[in-house]
Amino acid sequence: MNDISEILRELLDRYSNTPELDQEFERMRRMDEDFEKDYATWCDDNGYNLKDGYRDFINEIVESQDSFWDNYHEFGNNI
């Protein structure tokens, strides 16, 4: 079984939050029937819809990273 959360984190590391990430993820879904099934199960288990659940997950990661840096700077820890 594919760990969809981990795969999405890896794609985010590799492609940043770019259209290339979306293209690669969609390619993976089209090319691998088992991956698509695992993704559907992951969406169901995590309350995401199949159409754009991966994008919601990516956005949550990006927002949490932004929040971390906002808090870091708020307390006078400028890099």
Short mmCIF file of N, CA, C and O in Angstrom, two decimals:
data_model
loop_
_atom_site.label_atom_id
_atom_site.label_comp_id
_atom_site.label_asym_id
_atom_site.label_seq_id
_atom_site.Cartn_x
_atom_site.Cartn_y
_atom_site.Cartn_z
N MET A 1 0.85 -1.19 0.00
CA MET A 1 0.00 0.00 0.00
C MET A 1 0.90 1.25 0.00
O MET A 1 1.87 1.33 0.72
N ASN A 2 0.53 2.20 -0.82
CA ASN A 2 1.25 3.46 -0.91
C ASN A 2 0.91 4.37 0.27
O ASN A 2 -0.25 4.49 0.63
N ASP A 3 1.92 5.01 0.84
CA ASP A 3 1.70 6.01 1.89
C ASP A 3 1.51 7.36 1.19
O ASP A 3 2.48 8.05 0.89
N ILE A 4 0.27 7.70 0.93
CA ILE A 4 -0.05 8.88 0.15
C ILE A 4 0.47 10.15 0.82
O ILE A 4 1.03 11.03 0.15
N SER A 5 0.34 10.25 2.13
CA SER A 5 0.83 11.44 2.84
C SER A 5 2.32 11.62 2.62
O SER A 5 2.80 12.73 2.35
N GLU A 6 3.07 10.54 2.73
CA GLU A 6 4.53 10.61 2.54
C GLU A 6 4.87 10.95 1.10
O GLU A 6 5.77 11.75 0.84
N ILE A 7 4.16 10.36 0.17
CA ILE A 7 4.41 10.65 -1.25
C ILE A 7 4.15 12.13 -1.54
O ILE A 7 4.93 12.78 -2.24
N LEU A 8 3.09 12.66 -0.97
CA LEU A 8 2.79 14.08 -1.19
C LEU A 8 3.86 14.98 -0.58
O LEU A 8 4.23 15.99 -1.17
N ARG A 9 4.35 14.61 0.59
CA ARG A 9 5.44 15.39 1.20
C ARG A 9 6.69 15.35 0.31
O ARG A 9 7.38 16.36 0.14
N GLU A 10 7.00 14.19 -0.23
CA GLU A 10 8.15 14.05 -1.11
C GLU A 10 7.98 14.88 -2.38
O GLU A 10 8.92 15.53 -2.84
N LEU A 11 6.78 14.86 -2.94
CA LEU A 11 6.52 15.67 -4.13
C LEU A 11 6.65 17.15 -3.81
O LEU A 11 7.18 17.92 -4.62
N LEU A 12 6.18 17.56 -2.64
CA LEU A 12 6.31 18.96 -2.24
C LEU A 12 7.77 19.34 -2.09
O LEU A 12 8.19 20.42 -2.52
N ASP A 13 8.57 18.45 -1.51
CA ASP A 13 10.01 18.71 -1.39
C ASP A 13 10.67 18.82 -2.77
O ASP A 13 11.53 19.67 -2.99
N ARG A 14 10.26 17.97 -3.68
CA ARG A 14 10.89 17.92 -5.00
C ARG A 14 10.44 19.06 -5.91
O ARG A 14 11.26 19.66 -6.61
N TYR A 15 9.15 19.37 -5.90
CA TYR A 15 8.60 20.33 -6.86
C TYR A 15 8.16 21.65 -6.25
O TYR A 15 7.71 22.53 -6.98
N SER A 16 8.26 21.77 -4.93
CA SER A 16 7.67 22.92 -4.22
C SER A 16 6.18 22.96 -4.54
O SER A 16 5.63 22.01 -5.06
N ASN A 17 5.55 24.05 -4.24
CA ASN A 17 4.11 24.16 -4.46
C ASN A 17 3.88 24.75 -5.86
O ASN A 17 3.51 25.91 -6.01
N THR A 18 4.15 23.93 -6.88
CA THR A 18 4.10 24.39 -8.27
C THR A 18 3.16 23.52 -9.09
O THR A 18 2.76 22.44 -8.65
N PRO A 19 2.83 23.99 -10.28
CA PRO A 19 1.99 23.16 -11.17
C PRO A 19 2.64 21.81 -11.50
O PRO A 19 1.93 20.84 -11.77
N GLU A 20 3.97 21.75 -11.45
CA GLU A 20 4.65 20.49 -11.73
C GLU A 20 4.27 19.42 -10.70
O GLU A 20 4.17 18.25 -11.03
N LEU A 21 4.07 19.83 -9.46
CA LEU A 21 3.63 18.89 -8.43
C LEU A 21 2.27 18.31 -8.82
O LEU A 21 2.08 17.09 -8.79
N ASP A 22 1.35 19.17 -9.22
CA ASP A 22 0.02 18.71 -9.62
C ASP A 22 0.11 17.77 -10.83
O ASP A 22 -0.54 16.72 -10.85
N GLN A 23 0.93 18.13 -11.79
CA GLN A 23 1.08 17.30 -12.99
C GLN A 23 1.65 15.93 -12.65
O GLN A 23 1.18 14.91 -13.16
N GLU A 24 2.66 15.91 -11.80
CA GLU A 24 3.28 14.63 -11.43
C GLU A 24 2.30 13.76 -10.65
O GLU A 24 2.20 12.55 -10.88
N PHE A 25 1.57 14.36 -9.72
CA PHE A 25 0.62 13.57 -8.94
C PHE A 25 -0.48 13.00 -9.85
O PHE A 25 -0.84 11.83 -9.73
N GLU A 26 -0.99 13.82 -10.75
CA GLU A 26 -2.02 13.34 -11.67
C GLU A 26 -1.47 12.25 -12.59
O GLU A 26 -2.17 11.28 -12.89
N ARG A 27 -0.21 12.38 -13.00
CA ARG A 27 0.42 11.34 -13.82
C ARG A 27 0.49 10.02 -13.05
O ARG A 27 0.17 8.95 -13.56
N MET A 28 0.87 10.12 -11.77
CA MET A 28 0.97 8.92 -10.93
C MET A 28 -0.40 8.25 -10.80
O MET A 28 -0.49 7.02 -10.86
N ARG A 29 -1.43 9.03 -10.66
CA ARG A 29 -2.78 8.48 -10.55
C ARG A 29 -3.20 7.76 -11.83
O ARG A 29 -3.82 6.70 -11.77
N ARG A 30 -2.88 8.37 -12.96
CA ARG A 30 -3.26 7.77 -14.24
C ARG A 30 -2.49 6.49 -14.55
O ARG A 30 -3.03 5.56 -15.16
N MET A 31 -1.23 6.44 -14.15
CA MET A 31 -0.35 5.36 -14.56
C MET A 31 -0.42 4.12 -13.66
O MET A 31 0.03 3.05 -14.07
N ASP A 32 -0.95 4.25 -12.47
CA ASP A 32 -0.89 3.14 -11.51
C ASP A 32 -2.25 2.95 -10.85
O ASP A 32 -2.66 3.73 -10.00
N GLU A 33 -2.90 1.88 -11.24
CA GLU A 33 -4.24 1.59 -10.72
C GLU A 33 -4.24 1.38 -9.21
O GLU A 33 -5.15 1.83 -8.51
N ASP A 34 -3.20 0.71 -8.69
CA ASP A 34 -3.11 0.50 -7.25
C ASP A 34 -2.92 1.82 -6.51
O ASP A 34 -3.49 2.03 -5.44
N PHE A 35 -2.11 2.69 -7.08
CA PHE A 35 -1.90 4.01 -6.49
C PHE A 35 -3.23 4.76 -6.42
O PHE A 35 -3.55 5.38 -5.41
N GLU A 36 -4.00 4.71 -7.48
CA GLU A 36 -5.30 5.39 -7.52
C GLU A 36 -6.23 4.83 -6.44
O GLU A 36 -6.93 5.58 -5.76
N LYS A 37 -6.23 3.53 -6.26
CA LYS A 37 -7.06 2.91 -5.22
C LYS A 37 -6.59 3.35 -3.83
O LYS A 37 -7.42 3.65 -2.96
N ASP A 38 -5.28 3.36 -3.63
CA ASP A 38 -4.74 3.80 -2.34
C ASP A 38 -5.08 5.26 -2.08
O ASP A 38 -5.39 5.64 -0.95
N TYR A 39 -5.03 6.07 -3.12
CA TYR A 39 -5.38 7.49 -2.98
C TYR A 39 -6.85 7.64 -2.60
O TYR A 39 -7.19 8.42 -1.70
N ALA A 40 -7.72 6.87 -3.23
CA ALA A 40 -9.14 6.93 -2.90
C ALA A 40 -9.38 6.54 -1.44
O ALA A 40 -10.17 7.18 -0.73
N THR A 41 -8.70 5.51 -0.98
CA THR A 41 -8.82 5.08 0.41
C THR A 41 -8.30 6.16 1.35
O THR A 41 -8.92 6.48 2.37
N TRP A 42 -7.15 6.75 1.00
CA TRP A 42 -6.55 7.83 1.80
C TRP A 42 -7.52 9.01 1.91
O TRP A 42 -7.70 9.56 3.00
N CYS A 43 -8.13 9.39 0.80
CA CYS A 43 -9.10 10.49 0.82
C CYS A 43 -10.26 10.16 1.75
O CYS A 43 -10.67 10.98 2.57
N ASP A 44 -10.77 8.95 1.61
CA ASP A 44 -11.89 8.51 2.45
C ASP A 44 -11.50 8.52 3.93
O ASP A 44 -12.25 9.02 4.77
N ASP A 45 -10.34 7.99 4.25
CA ASP A 45 -9.89 7.91 5.63
C ASP A 45 -9.63 9.28 6.26
O ASP A 45 -9.75 9.44 7.47
N ASN A 46 -9.24 10.26 5.43
CA ASN A 46 -8.85 11.56 5.94
C ASN A 46 -9.88 12.66 5.69
O ASN A 46 -9.62 13.83 6.02
N GLY A 47 -11.01 12.31 5.12
CA GLY A 47 -12.08 13.27 4.91
C GLY A 47 -11.85 14.23 3.75
O GLY A 47 -12.43 15.33 3.72
N TYR A 48 -11.03 13.83 2.79
CA TYR A 48 -10.80 14.65 1.59
C TYR A 48 -11.66 14.13 0.45
O TYR A 48 -12.01 12.95 0.42
N ASN A 49 -11.97 15.03 -0.50
CA ASN A 49 -12.67 14.53 -1.67
C ASN A 49 -11.64 14.08 -2.71
O ASN A 49 -10.50 14.54 -2.71
N LEU A 50 -12.05 13.17 -3.56
CA LEU A 50 -11.15 12.54 -4.51
C LEU A 50 -10.59 13.53 -5.52
O LEU A 50 -9.44 13.43 -5.93
N LYS A 51 -11.39 14.51 -5.91
CA LYS A 51 -10.97 15.44 -6.95
C LYS A 51 -9.76 16.27 -6.54
O LYS A 51 -8.80 16.40 -7.30
N ASP A 52 -9.79 16.85 -5.35
CA ASP A 52 -8.70 17.76 -4.98
C ASP A 52 -8.22 17.57 -3.55
O ASP A 52 -7.65 18.48 -2.97
N GLY A 53 -8.37 16.38 -3.02
CA GLY A 53 -7.91 16.11 -1.66
C GLY A 53 -6.41 16.27 -1.50
O GLY A 53 -5.93 16.80 -0.50
N TYR A 54 -5.67 15.83 -2.51
CA TYR A 54 -4.21 15.97 -2.43
C TYR A 54 -3.82 17.44 -2.35
O TYR A 54 -2.91 17.82 -1.62
N ARG A 55 -4.53 18.29 -3.09
CA ARG A 55 -4.23 19.73 -3.11
C ARG A 55 -4.55 20.35 -1.76
O ARG A 55 -3.80 21.18 -1.24
N ASP A 56 -5.67 19.92 -1.13
CA ASP A 56 -6.00 20.40 0.21
C ASP A 56 -4.92 20.02 1.21
O ASP A 56 -4.53 20.83 2.05
N PHE A 57 -4.42 18.80 1.11
CA PHE A 57 -3.36 18.33 2.01
C PHE A 57 -2.08 19.16 1.81
O PHE A 57 -1.47 19.60 2.78
N ILE A 58 -1.69 19.37 0.56
CA ILE A 58 -0.51 20.19 0.26
C ILE A 58 -0.68 21.59 0.83
O ILE A 58 0.23 22.14 1.46
N ASN A 59 -1.84 22.19 0.62
CA ASN A 59 -2.10 23.54 1.13
C ASN A 59 -2.01 23.60 2.65
O ASN A 59 -1.51 24.57 3.21
N GLU A 60 -2.48 22.55 3.31
CA GLU A 60 -2.38 22.50 4.78
C GLU A 60 -0.92 22.47 5.22
O GLU A 60 -0.54 23.13 6.19
N ILE A 61 -0.09 21.71 4.53
CA ILE A 61 1.33 21.65 4.87
C ILE A 61 1.97 23.02 4.68
O ILE A 61 2.69 23.50 5.55
N VAL A 62 1.72 23.64 3.55
CA VAL A 62 2.31 24.95 3.25
C VAL A 62 1.86 25.99 4.27
O VAL A 62 2.67 26.77 4.78
N GLU A 63 0.57 25.98 4.61
CA GLU A 63 0.06 26.93 5.60
C GLU A 63 0.70 26.70 6.97
O GLU A 63 1.01 27.65 7.68
N SER A 64 0.90 25.45 7.35
CA SER A 64 1.52 25.17 8.65
C SER A 64 2.97 25.62 8.67
O SER A 64 3.47 26.11 9.68
N GLN A 65 3.68 25.47 7.54
CA GLN A 65 5.06 25.95 7.45
C GLN A 65 5.10 27.47 7.55
O GLN A 65 5.94 28.03 8.24
N ASP A 66 4.18 28.13 6.84
CA ASP A 66 4.11 29.60 6.91
C ASP A 66 3.81 30.06 8.32
O ASP A 66 4.40 31.01 8.81
N SER A 67 2.90 29.36 8.99
CA SER A 67 2.54 29.71 10.36
C SER A 67 3.73 29.57 11.29
O SER A 67 3.96 30.41 12.17
N PHE A 68 4.52 28.53 11.10
CA PHE A 68 5.71 28.33 11.91
C PHE A 68 6.64 29.52 11.77
O PHE A 68 7.12 30.08 12.76
N TRP A 69 6.92 29.94 10.54
CA TRP A 69 7.85 31.05 10.31
C TRP A 69 7.26 32.36 10.80
O TRP A 69 7.99 33.22 11.32
N ASP A 70 5.95 32.55 10.67
CA ASP A 70 5.32 33.76 11.20
C ASP A 70 5.52 33.84 12.71
O ASP A 70 5.86 34.89 13.24
N ASN A 71 5.30 32.73 13.40
CA ASN A 71 5.49 32.70 14.84
C ASN A 71 6.94 32.90 15.22
O ASN A 71 7.27 33.58 16.20
N TYR A 72 7.83 32.32 14.45
CA TYR A 72 9.26 32.45 14.71
C TYR A 72 9.68 33.91 14.64
O TYR A 72 10.36 34.42 15.53
N HIS A 73 9.23 34.61 13.61
CA HIS A 73 9.57 36.02 13.45
C HIS A 73 8.87 36.90 14.48
O HIS A 73 9.42 37.90 14.92
N GLU A 74 7.66 36.53 14.86
CA GLU A 74 6.89 37.32 15.82
C GLU A 74 7.62 37.43 17.15
O GLU A 74 7.53 38.44 17.83
N PHE A 75 8.36 36.41 17.50
CA PHE A 75 9.05 36.42 18.78
C PHE A 75 10.50 36.91 18.67
O PHE A 75 11.33 36.64 19.53
N GLY A 76 10.80 37.65 17.59
CA GLY A 76 12.08 38.32 17.46
C GLY A 76 13.21 37.45 16.99
O GLY A 76 14.38 37.80 17.15
N ASN A 77 12.93 36.34 16.40
CA ASN A 77 13.97 35.43 15.94
C ASN A 77 14.16 35.60 14.43
O ASN A 77 13.82 34.74 13.65
N ASN A 78 14.69 36.70 14.02
CA ASN A 78 14.91 36.95 12.59
C ASN A 78 16.18 36.27 12.13
O ASN A 78 17.19 36.27 12.81
N ILE A 79 16.10 35.74 10.97
CA ILE A 79 17.25 35.04 10.38
C ILE A 79 18.08 36.06 9.62
O ILE A 79 17.63 36.89 8.94
#
